[in-house]
XYZ file of C-alpha atoms in Angstrom:
492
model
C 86.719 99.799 96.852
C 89.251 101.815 94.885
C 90.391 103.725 97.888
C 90.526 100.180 99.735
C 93.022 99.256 97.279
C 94.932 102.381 97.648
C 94.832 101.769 100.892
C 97.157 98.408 101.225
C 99.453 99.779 98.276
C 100.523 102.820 100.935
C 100.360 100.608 104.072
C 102.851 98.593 102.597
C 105.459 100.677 103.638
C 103.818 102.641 106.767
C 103.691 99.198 108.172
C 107.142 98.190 107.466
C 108.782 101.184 109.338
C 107.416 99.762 112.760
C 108.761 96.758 111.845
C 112.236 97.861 110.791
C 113.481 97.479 114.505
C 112.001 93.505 115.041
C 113.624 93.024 111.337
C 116.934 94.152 111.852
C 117.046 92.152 115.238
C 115.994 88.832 113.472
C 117.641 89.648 109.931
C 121.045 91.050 111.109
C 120.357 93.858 108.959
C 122.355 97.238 108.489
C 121.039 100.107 107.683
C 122.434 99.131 104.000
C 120.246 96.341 103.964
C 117.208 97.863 105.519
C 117.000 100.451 103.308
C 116.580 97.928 100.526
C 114.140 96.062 102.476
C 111.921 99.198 102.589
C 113.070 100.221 98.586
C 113.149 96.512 97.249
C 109.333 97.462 96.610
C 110.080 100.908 95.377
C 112.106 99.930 92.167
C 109.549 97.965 90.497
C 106.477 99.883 91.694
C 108.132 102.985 90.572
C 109.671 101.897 86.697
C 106.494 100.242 85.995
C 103.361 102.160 86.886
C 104.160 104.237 83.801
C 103.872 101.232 81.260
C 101.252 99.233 83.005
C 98.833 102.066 83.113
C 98.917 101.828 79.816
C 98.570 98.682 79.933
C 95.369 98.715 81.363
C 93.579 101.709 79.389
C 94.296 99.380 76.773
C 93.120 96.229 77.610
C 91.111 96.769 81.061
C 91.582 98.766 83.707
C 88.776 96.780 86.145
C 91.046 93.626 85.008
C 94.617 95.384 85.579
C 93.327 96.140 89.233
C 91.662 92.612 90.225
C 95.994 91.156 88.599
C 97.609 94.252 90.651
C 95.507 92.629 93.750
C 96.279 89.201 93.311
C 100.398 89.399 92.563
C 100.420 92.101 95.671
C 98.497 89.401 98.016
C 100.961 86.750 96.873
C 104.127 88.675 97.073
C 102.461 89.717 100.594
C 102.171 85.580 101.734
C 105.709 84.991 100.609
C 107.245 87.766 102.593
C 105.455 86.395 105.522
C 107.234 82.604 105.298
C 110.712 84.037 104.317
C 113.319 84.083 106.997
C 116.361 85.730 104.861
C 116.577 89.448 104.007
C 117.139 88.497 100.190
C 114.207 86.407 100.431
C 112.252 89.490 102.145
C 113.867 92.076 99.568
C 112.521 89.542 96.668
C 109.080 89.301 98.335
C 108.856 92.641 98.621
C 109.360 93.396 94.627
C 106.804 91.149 94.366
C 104.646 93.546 95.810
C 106.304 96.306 94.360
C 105.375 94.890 90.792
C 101.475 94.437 91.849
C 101.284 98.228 93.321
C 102.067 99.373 89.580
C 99.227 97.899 88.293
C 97.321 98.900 91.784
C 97.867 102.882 91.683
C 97.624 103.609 88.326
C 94.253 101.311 87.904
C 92.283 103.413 91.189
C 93.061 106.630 89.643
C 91.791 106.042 86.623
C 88.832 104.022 87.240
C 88.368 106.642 89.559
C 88.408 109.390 87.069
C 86.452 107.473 84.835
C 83.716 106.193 86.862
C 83.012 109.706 88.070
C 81.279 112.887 86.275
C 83.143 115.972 85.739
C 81.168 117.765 88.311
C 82.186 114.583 91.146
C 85.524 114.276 90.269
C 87.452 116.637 92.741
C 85.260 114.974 95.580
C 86.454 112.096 94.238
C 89.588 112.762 94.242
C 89.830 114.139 97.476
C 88.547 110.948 99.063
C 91.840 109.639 97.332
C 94.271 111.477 98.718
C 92.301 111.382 102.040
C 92.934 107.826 102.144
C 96.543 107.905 101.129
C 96.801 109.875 104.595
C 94.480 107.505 106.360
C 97.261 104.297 105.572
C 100.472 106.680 107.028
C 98.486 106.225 110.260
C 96.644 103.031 109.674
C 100.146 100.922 108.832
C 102.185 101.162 111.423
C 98.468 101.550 114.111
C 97.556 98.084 113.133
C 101.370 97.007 112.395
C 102.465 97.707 116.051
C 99.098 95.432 117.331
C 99.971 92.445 115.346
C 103.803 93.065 116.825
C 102.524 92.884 120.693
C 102.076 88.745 119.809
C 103.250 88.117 116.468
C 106.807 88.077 115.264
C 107.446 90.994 111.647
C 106.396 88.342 109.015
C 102.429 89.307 110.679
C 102.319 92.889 109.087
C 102.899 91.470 106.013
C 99.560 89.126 106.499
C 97.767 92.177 106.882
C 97.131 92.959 103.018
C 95.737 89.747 101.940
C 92.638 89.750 103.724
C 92.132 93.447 102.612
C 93.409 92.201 98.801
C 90.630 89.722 98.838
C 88.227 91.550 99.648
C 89.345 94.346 96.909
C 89.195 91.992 94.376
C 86.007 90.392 95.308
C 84.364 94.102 95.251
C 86.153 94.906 92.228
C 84.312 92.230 90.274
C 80.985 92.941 91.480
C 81.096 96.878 91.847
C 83.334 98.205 89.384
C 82.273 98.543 85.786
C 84.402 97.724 82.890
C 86.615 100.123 82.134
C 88.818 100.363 78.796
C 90.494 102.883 76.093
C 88.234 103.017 73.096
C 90.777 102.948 69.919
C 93.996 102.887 72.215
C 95.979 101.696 69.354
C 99.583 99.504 69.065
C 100.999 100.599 72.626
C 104.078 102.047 72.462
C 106.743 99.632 73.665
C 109.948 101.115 72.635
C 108.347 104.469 74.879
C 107.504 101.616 77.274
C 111.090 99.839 77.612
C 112.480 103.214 77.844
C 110.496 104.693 80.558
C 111.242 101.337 82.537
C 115.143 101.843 82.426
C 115.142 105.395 82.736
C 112.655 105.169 86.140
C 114.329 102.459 87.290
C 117.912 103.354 86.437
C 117.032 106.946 88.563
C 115.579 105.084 91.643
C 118.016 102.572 91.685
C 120.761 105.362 91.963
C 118.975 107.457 94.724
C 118.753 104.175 97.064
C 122.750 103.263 96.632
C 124.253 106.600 96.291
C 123.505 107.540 99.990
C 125.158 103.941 101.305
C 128.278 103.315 99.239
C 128.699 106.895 97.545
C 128.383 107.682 93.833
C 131.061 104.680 93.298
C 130.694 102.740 90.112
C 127.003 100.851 90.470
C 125.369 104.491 91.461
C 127.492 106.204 89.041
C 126.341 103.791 86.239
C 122.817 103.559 86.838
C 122.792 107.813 87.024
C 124.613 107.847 84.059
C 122.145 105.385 82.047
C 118.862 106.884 83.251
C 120.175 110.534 82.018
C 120.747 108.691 78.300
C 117.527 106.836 79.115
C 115.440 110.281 79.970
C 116.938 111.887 76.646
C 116.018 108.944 74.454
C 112.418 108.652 75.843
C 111.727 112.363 74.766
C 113.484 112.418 71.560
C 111.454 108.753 70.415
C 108.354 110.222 72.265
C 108.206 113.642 70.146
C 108.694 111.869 67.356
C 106.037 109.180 67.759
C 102.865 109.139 66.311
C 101.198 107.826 69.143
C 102.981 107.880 72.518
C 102.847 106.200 75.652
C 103.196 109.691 76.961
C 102.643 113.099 75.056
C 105.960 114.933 76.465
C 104.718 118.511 75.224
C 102.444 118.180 78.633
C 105.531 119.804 80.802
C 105.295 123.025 78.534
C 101.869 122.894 80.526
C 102.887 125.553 83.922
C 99.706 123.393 85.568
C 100.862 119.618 85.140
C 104.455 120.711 85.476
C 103.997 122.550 88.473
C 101.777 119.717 89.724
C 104.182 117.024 89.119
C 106.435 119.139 91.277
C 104.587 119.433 93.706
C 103.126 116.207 94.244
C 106.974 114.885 93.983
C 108.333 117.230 97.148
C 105.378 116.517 98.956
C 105.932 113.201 99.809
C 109.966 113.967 99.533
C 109.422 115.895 102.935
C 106.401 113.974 104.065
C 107.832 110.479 103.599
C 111.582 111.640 104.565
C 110.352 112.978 107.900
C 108.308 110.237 109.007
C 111.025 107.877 108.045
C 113.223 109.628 110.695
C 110.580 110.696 113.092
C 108.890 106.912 113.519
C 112.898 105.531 114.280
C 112.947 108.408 117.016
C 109.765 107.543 118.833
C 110.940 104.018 118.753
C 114.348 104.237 119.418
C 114.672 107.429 121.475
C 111.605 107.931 123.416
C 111.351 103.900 123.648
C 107.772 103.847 122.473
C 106.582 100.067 120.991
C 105.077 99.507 117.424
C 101.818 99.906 118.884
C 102.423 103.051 121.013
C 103.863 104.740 118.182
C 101.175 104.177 115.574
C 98.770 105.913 117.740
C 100.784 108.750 118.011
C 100.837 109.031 114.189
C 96.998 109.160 113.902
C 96.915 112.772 114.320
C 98.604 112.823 110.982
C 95.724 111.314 109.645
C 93.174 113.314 111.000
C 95.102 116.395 110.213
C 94.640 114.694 106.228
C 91.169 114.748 106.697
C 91.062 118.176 107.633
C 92.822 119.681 105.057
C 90.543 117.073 102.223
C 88.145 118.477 103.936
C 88.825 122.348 103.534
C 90.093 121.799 100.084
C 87.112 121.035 98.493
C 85.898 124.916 99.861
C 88.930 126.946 99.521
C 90.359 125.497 95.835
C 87.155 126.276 94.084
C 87.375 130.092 95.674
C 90.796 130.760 95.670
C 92.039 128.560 92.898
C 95.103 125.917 92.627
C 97.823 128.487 92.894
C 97.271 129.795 96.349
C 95.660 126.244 97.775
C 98.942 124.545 96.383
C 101.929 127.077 97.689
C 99.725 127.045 101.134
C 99.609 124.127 101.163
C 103.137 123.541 101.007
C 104.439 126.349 102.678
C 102.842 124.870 105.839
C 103.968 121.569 105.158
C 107.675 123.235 105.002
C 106.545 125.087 108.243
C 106.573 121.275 109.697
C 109.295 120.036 108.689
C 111.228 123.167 109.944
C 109.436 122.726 113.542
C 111.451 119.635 114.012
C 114.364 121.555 113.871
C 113.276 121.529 117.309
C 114.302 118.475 118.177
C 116.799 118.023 121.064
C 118.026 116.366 124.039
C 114.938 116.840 126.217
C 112.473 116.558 123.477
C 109.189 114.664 123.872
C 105.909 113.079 121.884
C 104.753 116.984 122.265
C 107.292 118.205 119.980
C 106.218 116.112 116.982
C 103.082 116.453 117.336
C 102.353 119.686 116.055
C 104.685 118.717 112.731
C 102.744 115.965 112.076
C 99.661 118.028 112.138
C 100.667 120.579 110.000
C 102.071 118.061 107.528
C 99.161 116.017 107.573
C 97.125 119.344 106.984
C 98.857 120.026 104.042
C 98.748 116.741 102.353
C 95.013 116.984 102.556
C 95.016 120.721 101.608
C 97.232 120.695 98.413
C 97.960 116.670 97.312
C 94.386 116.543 95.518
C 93.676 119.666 93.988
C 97.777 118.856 92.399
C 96.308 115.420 91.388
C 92.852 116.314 89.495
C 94.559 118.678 87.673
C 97.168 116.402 86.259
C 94.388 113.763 85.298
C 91.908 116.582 83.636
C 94.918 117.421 81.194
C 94.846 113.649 80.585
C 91.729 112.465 77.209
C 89.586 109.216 78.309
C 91.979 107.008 76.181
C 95.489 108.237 78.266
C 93.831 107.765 81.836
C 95.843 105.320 82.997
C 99.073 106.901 82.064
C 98.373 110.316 83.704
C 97.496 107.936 87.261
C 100.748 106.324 86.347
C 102.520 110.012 85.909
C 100.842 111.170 89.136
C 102.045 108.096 91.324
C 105.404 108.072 89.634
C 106.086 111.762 91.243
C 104.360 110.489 94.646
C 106.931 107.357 94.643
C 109.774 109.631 93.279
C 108.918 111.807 96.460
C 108.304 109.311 98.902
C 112.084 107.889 97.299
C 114.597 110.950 97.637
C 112.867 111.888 100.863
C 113.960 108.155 102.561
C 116.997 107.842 100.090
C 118.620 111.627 100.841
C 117.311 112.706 104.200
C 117.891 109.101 105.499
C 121.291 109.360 104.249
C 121.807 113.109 105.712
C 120.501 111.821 108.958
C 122.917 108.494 109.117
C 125.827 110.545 108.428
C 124.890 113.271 111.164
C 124.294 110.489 113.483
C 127.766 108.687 112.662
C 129.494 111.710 112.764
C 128.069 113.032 115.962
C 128.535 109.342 117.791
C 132.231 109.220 116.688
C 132.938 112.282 118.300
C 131.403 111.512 121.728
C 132.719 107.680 121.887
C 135.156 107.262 119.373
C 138.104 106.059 121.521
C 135.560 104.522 124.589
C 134.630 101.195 121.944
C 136.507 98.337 120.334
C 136.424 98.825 116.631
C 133.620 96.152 115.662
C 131.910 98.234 118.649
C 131.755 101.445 117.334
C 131.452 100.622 113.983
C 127.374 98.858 115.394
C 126.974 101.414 117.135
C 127.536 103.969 113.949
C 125.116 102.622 111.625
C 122.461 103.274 113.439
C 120.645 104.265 116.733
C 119.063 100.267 116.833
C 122.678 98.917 116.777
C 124.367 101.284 119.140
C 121.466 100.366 121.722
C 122.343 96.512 120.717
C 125.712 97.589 121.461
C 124.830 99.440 124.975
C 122.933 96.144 126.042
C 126.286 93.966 125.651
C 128.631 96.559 127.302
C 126.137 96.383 130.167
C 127.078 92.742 130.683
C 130.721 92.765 130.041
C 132.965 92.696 132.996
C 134.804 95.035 131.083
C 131.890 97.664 130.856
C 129.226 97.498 133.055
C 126.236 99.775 133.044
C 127.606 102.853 133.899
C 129.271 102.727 130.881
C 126.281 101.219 128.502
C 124.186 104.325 129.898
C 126.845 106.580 128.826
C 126.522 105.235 125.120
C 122.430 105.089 125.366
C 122.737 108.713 126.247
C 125.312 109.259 123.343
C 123.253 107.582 121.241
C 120.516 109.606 122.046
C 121.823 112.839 121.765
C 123.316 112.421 118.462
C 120.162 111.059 116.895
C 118.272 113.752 118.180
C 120.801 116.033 116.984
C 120.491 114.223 113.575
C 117.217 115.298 113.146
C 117.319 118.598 114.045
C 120.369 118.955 111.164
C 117.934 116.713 108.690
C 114.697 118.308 109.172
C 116.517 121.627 108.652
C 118.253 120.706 105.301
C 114.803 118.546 104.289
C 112.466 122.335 105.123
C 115.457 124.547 103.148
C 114.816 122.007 99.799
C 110.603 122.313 100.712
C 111.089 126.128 100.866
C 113.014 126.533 97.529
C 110.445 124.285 96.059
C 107.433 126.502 97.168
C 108.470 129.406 95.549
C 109.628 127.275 92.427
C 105.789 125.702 92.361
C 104.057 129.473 93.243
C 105.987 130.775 90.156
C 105.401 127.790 87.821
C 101.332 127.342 88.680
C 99.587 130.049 86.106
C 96.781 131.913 88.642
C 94.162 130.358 86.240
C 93.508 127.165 84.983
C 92.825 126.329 81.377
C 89.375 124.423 81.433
C-alpha cells in the first residue's frame, strides 16, 4: 500500500511528459509555460515535505497519508476539467501540496512498520517502485492518449488514490511520535521559503535569465538557508538537527540521492521529447520503450540487497553512480541517424543504477534519523530526490533549448518570417507545427517544410548529444565528490 502511494506521487510527472506534446497543441503553450506545467507541482511538493513530515510524526503519520491521498486525488479531478494552462498549473500545485504529505508519510511508516533486520528489504521495494512509475506513467499515459484527449492521464491517480486510502485505513497501523513536543514553526516557515525560494529560481532562471524575479528569489533563499541553520543550532528542539551534515554518511547520501535523479530525471526529460518528436513514436509507443528502465530498477534492487551488505555503501554507491554517469555519457551518442537502439542501452544502465545505489543512499539517511524525527528524515530524503529530479529538468532542459535554438538559427535563420522562426526556436514541437504550415503555403510547399523537419531534427539531436555530455561531466565530478565524502564504514 505504501509503495502504491509512492507510486501515483512519481507517475505524476512520468505521465505528464507524454502528454507535454497533446498539451502544448491544445494549450498554446511555450516551452516557458510547459515547464511550469511540469514544475507547478514541484514548488509546493518540494518547500513542504520538510514541514509536513513533521507534521505527521507529530500528530499521525497513517492520518497525514490517507489527507496527502485525498488533496492529490482532488487536485488530480480538477486538472482533468480545466481547459487553461493557469488553471492546469493551479491544479497541478494542488497535487504538488498532497505529494508532501504523500512521500514523507510512506517512508516513514515504512521505516516504522518494519524491524531493523527488514528494513533495507523494505526499502529496496521503495526505490524499486519509484523506478517501476518512470515506466508505468507515460506506459499507461500513452494508452489513455490513443482515445482520450491529456486531461485522461490525470484521471489515472484517483482510482489508484482510492484505493490507497481505503488500504491505508484497514492495513496500516497507527503511527505517531511519542513526546514530539511544540513543533518548530519558525524552523518550519523558514525551511518553506528557503526550499521554495531555491526551486522557484532554478525553474525561471533557465527561461528569462537571472533577471530580477530569479535574481530575487536566489537571493532570499541564500538569507533563508543561513537563517534556518543559525535558529536551528540554536533551538532546543528542531524541526531538523543541522549537525547531521557533519555526518560523511547522510551528507554524502543527500548528495547522492540529489544527482541521481538530477541526471536521471534531466535525461529522460530530453530523451522522451526525442522519441516523440524525432523518431515520431506516439505516447503509447514510447512508454514501452521506457520499460526497460524499469526492469533495469529491478535488477539493480535486486543485486543491492547482496552486494551492499558485502561490499558496503561506499563502493555500492560510487558504482552505482559511476554507471549511471556511464549512461548519460552514452547519449553523447546521439546523432543524425540515431535510433530506439541507441537509448536503449542508457536507459538500462541508468535504470541499473537507480536500483543499485538509490536505496542503500536512502536507509542510511533514515537509520541516522530516532523514532520521533521519522518523518523529517523521509521529508530530507525526498527533498534531495525532488531537488534532483528539479535542476536536472530546470538546467539540462535549459542547456538543451539553447543548443537547439542556437543550432536551428544557424541552419534556417534567413529561410523563415520572424514569427516563423521564432516557433520554430522554442522547441522541436513548434518548429514541426511550423513545418506543417509551410507545407501548405503557396509560398513554401513541402520541399521546403522537409527541409525544416530535417533541420529540426538535426539540431535536436545535436542538442542532446551537447546536453547529455555537460549533464555526465556534472555526474562524474559528483562521483568522486560522493566516493570521497562516504566513510568506508558505517557507524551502527
Amino acid at each position: 500500500m505504501l509503495c502504491l502511494s509512492l507510486l501515483i506521487v512519481v507517475m505524476a510527472n512520468t505521465a505528464l511528459i507524454v502528454a507535454a506534446p497533446d498539451m502544448t497543441r491544445d494549450l498554446g503553450l511555450d516551452s516557458s509555460r510547459l515547464q511550469w506545467v511540469i514544475d507547478g507541482y514541484t514548488v509546493p511538493y518540494a518547500a513542504l515535505m520538510l514541514v509536513l513530515g513533521a507534521v505527521g510524526d507529530k500528530y499521525s503519520r497513517r492520518g497525514g497519508l490517507v489527507a496527502g491521498l485525498l488533496v492529490f486525488a482532488a487536485g488530480s479531478v480538477l486538472g482533468s476539467q480545466v481547459h487553461s494552462a493557469n488553471a492546469v498549473i493551479a491544479a497541478r500545485a494542488v497535487m504538488g501540496v498532497g505529494a508532501a504529505v504523500i512521500m514523507p508519510a510512506t517512508l516513514s511508516l515504512l521505516v516504522a512498520t518494519f524491524p531493523r533486520s527488514e528494513r533495507a528489504r523494505a526499502v529496496t521495494a521503495w526505490t524499486a517502485t519509484s523506478g517501476l512509475a518512470i515506466a508505468v506513467g507515460p506506459l499507461v499515459a500513452g494508452w489513455l492518449l490513443r482515445d482520450h484527449a491529456w486531461g485522461a492521464t490525470f484521471l489515472i491517480n484517483v482510482p489508484v488514490a482510492l484505493a490507497a486510502v481505503v488500504a491505508a485505513l484497514f492495513l496500516v497501523p497507527p503511527s505517531r511520535a511519542a513526546g514530539r513536543g511544540r513543533l518548530d514553526l519558525v524552523g518550519g516557515l523558514l525551511s518553506i521559503v528557503t526550499v521554495g525560494c531555491l526551486v522557484y529560481a532554478i525553474i525561471e532562471s533557465p527561461h528569462f535569465g537571472w533577471g530580477t524575479g530569479p535574481v530575487t528569489a536566489a537571493v532570499v533563499a541564500g538569507a533563508g538557508l543561513v537563517a534556518f541553520l543559525l535558529w536551528e543550532v540554536r533551538h532546543p528542539r528542531p524541526i531538523v538537527n543541522v549537525r547531521l551534515f557533519r555526518d560523511r554518511a547522510f551528507s554524502g547520501s543527500m548528495l547522492a540521492v540529489l544527482l541521481f535523479f538530477l541526471g536521471t530525471f534531466g535525461a529522460i526529460y530530453y530523451a522522451t521529447q526525442h522519441l516523440q518528436f524525432v523518431l515520431g513514436y506516439a505516447p503509447l509507443a514510447t512508454g514501452v520503450r521506457l520499460l526497460p528502465l524499469a526492469g533495469a530498477v529491478f535488477a539493480g534492487a535486486a543485486l543491492t540487497g547482496v552486494l551492499t551488505p558485502r561490499l558496503g555503501t561506499k563502493v555500492t554507491v560510487s558504482a552505482g553512480m559511476a554507471i549511471g554517469t556511464a549512461g548519460v555519457l552514452l547519449l553523447t551518442r546521439i546523432g543524425d541517424g540515431s535510433t530506439y537502439t541507441d537509448f536503449l542501452a542508457p536507459f538500462l544502465l541508468l535504470g541499473f543504477a537507480i536500483g543499485l545505489s538509490v536505496s542503500p543512499c536512502t536507509d542510511t539517511i533514515m537509520g541516522l534519523f530516532p523514532e520521533s524525527e521519522l518523518g523529517v528524515g523521509g521529508g530530507l530524503n525526498d527533498t534531495a530526490l525532488e531537488l534532483g529530479g528539479s535542476l536536472g529538468i530546470a538546467i539540462l532542459g535549459s542547456l538543451l533549448a539553447t543548443t537547439y535554438r542556437d543550432k536551428l538559427t544557424s541552419a534556417v535563420g534567413r529561410q523563415l518570417p520572424p514569427e516563423a522562426l521564432h516557433t520554430a526556436r522554442d522547441s522541436v514541437g513548434g518548429a514541426l507545427a511550423v513545418a506543417e504550415k509551410v507545407a501548405a503555403s503557396p509560398a513554401g510547399g513541402p520541399a521546403q517544410a522537409r527541409q525544416l523537419v530535417a533541420a529540426a531534427h538535426h539540431s535536436f539531436a545535436q542538442a542532446v548529444a551537447h546536453t547529455s555530455l555537460i549533464g555526465g561531466i556534472v555526474m562524474a565530478v559528483g562521483t568522486v565528490a560522493v566516493a570521497l565524502i562516504l566513510p568506508r564504514r558505517l557507524k551502527a
